[in-house]
Coordinates of C-alpha atoms in Angstrom, one line a residue:
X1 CA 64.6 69.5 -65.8
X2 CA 63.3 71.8 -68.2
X3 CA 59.3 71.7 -69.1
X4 CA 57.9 73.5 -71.9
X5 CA 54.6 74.9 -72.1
X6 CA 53.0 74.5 -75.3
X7 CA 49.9 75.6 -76.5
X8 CA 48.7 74.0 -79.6
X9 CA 47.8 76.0 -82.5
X10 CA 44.5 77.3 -82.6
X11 CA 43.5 75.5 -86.1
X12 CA 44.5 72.2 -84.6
X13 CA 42.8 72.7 -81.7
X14 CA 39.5 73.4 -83.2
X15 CA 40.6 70.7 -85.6
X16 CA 40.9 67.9 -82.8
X17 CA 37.8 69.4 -81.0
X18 CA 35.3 68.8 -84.6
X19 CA 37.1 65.7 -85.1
X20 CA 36.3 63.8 -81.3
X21 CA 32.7 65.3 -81.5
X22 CA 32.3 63.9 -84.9
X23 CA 33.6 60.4 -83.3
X24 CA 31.6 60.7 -80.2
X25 CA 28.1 61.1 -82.4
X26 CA 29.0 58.4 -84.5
X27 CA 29.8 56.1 -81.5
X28 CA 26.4 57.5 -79.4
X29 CA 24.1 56.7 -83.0
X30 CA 25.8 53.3 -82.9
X31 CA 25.5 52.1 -79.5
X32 CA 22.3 54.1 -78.0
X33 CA 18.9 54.1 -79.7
X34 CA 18.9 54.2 -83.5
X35 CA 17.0 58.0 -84.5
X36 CA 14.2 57.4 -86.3
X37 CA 14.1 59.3 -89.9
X38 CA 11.0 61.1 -89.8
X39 CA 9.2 64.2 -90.5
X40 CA 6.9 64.1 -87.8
X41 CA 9.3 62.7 -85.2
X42 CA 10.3 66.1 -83.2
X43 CA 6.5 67.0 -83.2
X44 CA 6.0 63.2 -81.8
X45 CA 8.8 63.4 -79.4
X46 CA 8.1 66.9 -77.8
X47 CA 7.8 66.5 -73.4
X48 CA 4.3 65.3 -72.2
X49 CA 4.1 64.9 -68.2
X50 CA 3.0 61.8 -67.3
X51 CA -0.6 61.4 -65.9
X52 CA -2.7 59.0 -64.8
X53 CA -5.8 57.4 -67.1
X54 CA -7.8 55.5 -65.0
X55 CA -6.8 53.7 -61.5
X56 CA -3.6 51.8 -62.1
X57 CA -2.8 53.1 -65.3
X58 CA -0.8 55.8 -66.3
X59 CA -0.1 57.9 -69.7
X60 CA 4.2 57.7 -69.9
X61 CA 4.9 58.2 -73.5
X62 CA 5.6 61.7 -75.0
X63 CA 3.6 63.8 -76.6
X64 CA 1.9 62.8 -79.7
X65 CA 2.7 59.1 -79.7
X66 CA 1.4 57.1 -76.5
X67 CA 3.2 54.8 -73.7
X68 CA 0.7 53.6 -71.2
X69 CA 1.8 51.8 -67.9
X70 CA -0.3 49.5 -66.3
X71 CA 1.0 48.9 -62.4
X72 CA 0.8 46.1 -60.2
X73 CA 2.7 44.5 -57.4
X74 CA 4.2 41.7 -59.2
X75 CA 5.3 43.7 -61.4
X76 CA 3.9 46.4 -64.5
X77 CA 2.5 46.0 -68.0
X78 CA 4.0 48.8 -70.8
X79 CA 2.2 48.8 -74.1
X80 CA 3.9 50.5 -76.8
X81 CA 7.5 52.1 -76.9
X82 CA 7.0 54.7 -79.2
X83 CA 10.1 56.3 -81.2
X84 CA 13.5 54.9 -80.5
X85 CA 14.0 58.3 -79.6
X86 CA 11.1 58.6 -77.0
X87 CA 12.7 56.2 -74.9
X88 CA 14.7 58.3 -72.0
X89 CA 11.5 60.1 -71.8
X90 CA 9.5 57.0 -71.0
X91 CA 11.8 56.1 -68.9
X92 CA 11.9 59.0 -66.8
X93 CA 8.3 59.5 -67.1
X94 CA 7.9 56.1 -65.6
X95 CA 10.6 57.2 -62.5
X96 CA 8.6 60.3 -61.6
X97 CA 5.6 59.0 -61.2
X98 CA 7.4 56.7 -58.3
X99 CA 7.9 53.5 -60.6
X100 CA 10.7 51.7 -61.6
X101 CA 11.0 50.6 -65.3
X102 CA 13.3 47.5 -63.6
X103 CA 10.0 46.5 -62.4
X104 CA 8.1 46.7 -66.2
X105 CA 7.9 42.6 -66.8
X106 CA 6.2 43.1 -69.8
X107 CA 6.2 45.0 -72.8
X108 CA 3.2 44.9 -75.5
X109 CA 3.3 46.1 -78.6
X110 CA 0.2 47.3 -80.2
X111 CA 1.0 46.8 -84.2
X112 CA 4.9 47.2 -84.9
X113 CA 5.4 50.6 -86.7
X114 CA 8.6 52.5 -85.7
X115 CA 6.4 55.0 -84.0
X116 CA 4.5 52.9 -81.4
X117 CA 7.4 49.5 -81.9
X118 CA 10.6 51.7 -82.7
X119 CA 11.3 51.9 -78.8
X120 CA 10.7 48.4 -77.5
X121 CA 13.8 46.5 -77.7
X122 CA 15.6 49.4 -76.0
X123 CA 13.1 49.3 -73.0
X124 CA 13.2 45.8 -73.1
X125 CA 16.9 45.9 -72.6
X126 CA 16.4 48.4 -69.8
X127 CA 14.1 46.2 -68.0
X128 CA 14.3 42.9 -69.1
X129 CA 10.6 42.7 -69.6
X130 CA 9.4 39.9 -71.4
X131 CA 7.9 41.4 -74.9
X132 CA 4.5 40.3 -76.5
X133 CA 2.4 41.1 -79.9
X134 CA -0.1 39.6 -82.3
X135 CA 1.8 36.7 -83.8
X136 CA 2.3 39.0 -87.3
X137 CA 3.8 41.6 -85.0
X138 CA 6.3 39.2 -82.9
X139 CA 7.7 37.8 -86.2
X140 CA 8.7 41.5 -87.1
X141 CA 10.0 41.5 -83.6
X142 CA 12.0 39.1 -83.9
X143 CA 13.1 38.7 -87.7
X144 CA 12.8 41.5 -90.0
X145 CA 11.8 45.2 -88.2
X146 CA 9.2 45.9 -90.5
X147 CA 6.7 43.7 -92.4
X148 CA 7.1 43.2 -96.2
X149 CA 2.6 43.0 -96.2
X150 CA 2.6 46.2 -94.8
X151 CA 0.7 48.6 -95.9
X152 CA 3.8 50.9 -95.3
X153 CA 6.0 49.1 -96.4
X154 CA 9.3 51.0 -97.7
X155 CA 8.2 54.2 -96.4
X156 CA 9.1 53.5 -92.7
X157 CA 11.7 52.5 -91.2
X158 CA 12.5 49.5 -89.5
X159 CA 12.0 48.8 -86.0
X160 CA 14.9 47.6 -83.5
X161 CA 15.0 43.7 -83.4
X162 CA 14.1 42.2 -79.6
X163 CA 15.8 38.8 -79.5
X164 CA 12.3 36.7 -78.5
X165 CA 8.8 38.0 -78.3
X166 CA 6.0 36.1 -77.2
X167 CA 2.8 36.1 -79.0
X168 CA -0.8 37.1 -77.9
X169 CA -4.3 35.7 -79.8
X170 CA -7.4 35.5 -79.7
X171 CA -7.5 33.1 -76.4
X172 CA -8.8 33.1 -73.4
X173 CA -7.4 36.0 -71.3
X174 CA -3.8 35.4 -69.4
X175 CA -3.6 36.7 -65.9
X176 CA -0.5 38.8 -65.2
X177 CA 0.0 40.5 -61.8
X178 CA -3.8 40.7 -61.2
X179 CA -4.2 42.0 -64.8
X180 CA -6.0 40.0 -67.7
X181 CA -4.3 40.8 -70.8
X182 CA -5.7 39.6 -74.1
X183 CA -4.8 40.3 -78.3
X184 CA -7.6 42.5 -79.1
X185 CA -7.0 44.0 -82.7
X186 CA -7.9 47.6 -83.0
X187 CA -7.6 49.8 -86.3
X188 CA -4.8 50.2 -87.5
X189 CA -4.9 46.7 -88.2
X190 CA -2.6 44.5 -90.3
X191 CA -4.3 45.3 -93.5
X192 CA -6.5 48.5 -94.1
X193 CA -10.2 48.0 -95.1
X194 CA -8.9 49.3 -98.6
X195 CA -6.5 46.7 -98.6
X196 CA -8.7 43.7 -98.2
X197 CA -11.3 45.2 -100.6
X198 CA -13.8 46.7 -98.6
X199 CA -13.8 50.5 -99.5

C-alpha cells in the first residue's frame, strides 16, 4: 500500500485557515451574546472585581456599568445585566465571590437601555431566573428591545428579547427570599424632565 504525504500549498492553507475563522465568528456573533455597537462599550466593559456594598449585597457588574447581587437562601436577586457583552464577567464575578448564578431566581431590570437591559435575557437563560421591570420596561422585554417613546430612541440599539417578564409597580412590596422588592422609579426615568415640559 502506498501513502503519500502531502502538504498543502501554503496559499491554501492560509486560505482555509482565514476562511474557518471567518465562519467560526460569524457562527460565535450568531449564537452567543449579540455585541453591542457602541462607543463607550470597551470603556464600560473593562474588569471590575466584585465587592460587596452593604451586607448581602454585592457589586458583580464590570466596570462602568453596574450588576448588583442581592443573596439569600432561597435563592438571589440580580438587578441589571449591563452589555450583552458584560455578561461572562457577571457571571464569573458572581462564581468568585462563592455564588452560583443557577441559584439567581430573579433578574430586575432597572430601565431597559442596552447598557443596564442588553445582558438580561442571556443571564436569564443561564439561570432561569424569572425577569421583572416597570410595566413600560417588561413590554420592551418582551416585544420590541427598545421603546419607540424613548427618549433614545434610534440611537441605541435594541436589547435581547426575554420570552416573559413580569412586571413590578407601585404596590405594596413583594417578599422574595427574605427580601422586599418594590418598582421604585429613579432618574433616568421613562421621559426626561425636558421631555415632559419641565425644564
Amino acid at each position: 500500500m502506498h501513502t503519500r504525504n502531502h502538504l498543502p500549498n501554503p496559499t491554501r492553507a492560509l486560505a482555509l485557515a482565514t476562511f474557518l475563522l471567518v465562519l467560526a465568528a460569524l457562527a460565535s456573533g450568531q449564537n452567543g451574546a449579540p455585541v453591542s455597537s457602541c462607543a463607550n462599550c470597551p470603556e464600560w466593559n473593562k474588569p471590575q472585581k466584585p465587592f460587596r456594598v452593604y451586607g448581602n449585597t454585592y457589586y458583580v457588574g464590570p466596570h462602568g456599568l453596574s450588576s448588583i447581587l442581592i443573596t439569600s437562601r432561597a435563592g438571589h436577586i440580580l438587578i441589571d445585566g449591563a452589555l450583552p457583552e458584560s455578561v461572562p464577567q457577571v457571571v464569573a464575578n458572581i462564581r468568585s465571590l462563592g455564588f452560583r448564578v443557577e441559584d439567581v431566581k430573579l433578574v430586575v431590570n432597572s430601565h431597559v437601555h442596552f447598557d443596564h437591559g442588553g445582558g438580561i435575557a442571556e443571564l436569564q437563560r443561564l439561570s432561569g431566573a424569572e425577569v421583572a421591570a416597570s410595566p413600560w420596561s417588561a413590554e420592551v422585554l418582551t416585544k420590541s428591545g427598545v421603546g419607540k417613546g424613548d427618549p433614545q430612541f434610534g440611537s441605541i440599539p435594541p436589547v435581547a428579547l426575554v420570552p416573559r417578564a413580569t412586571t413590578l409597580g407601585p404596590s405594596p412590596p413583594q417578599a422574595f427570599g427574605g427580601v422586599a422588592r418594590k418598582l421604585v422609579r429613579p432618574n433616568p426615568c421613562r421621559r426626561s424632565a425636558r421631555q415632559r415640559g419641565r425644564a
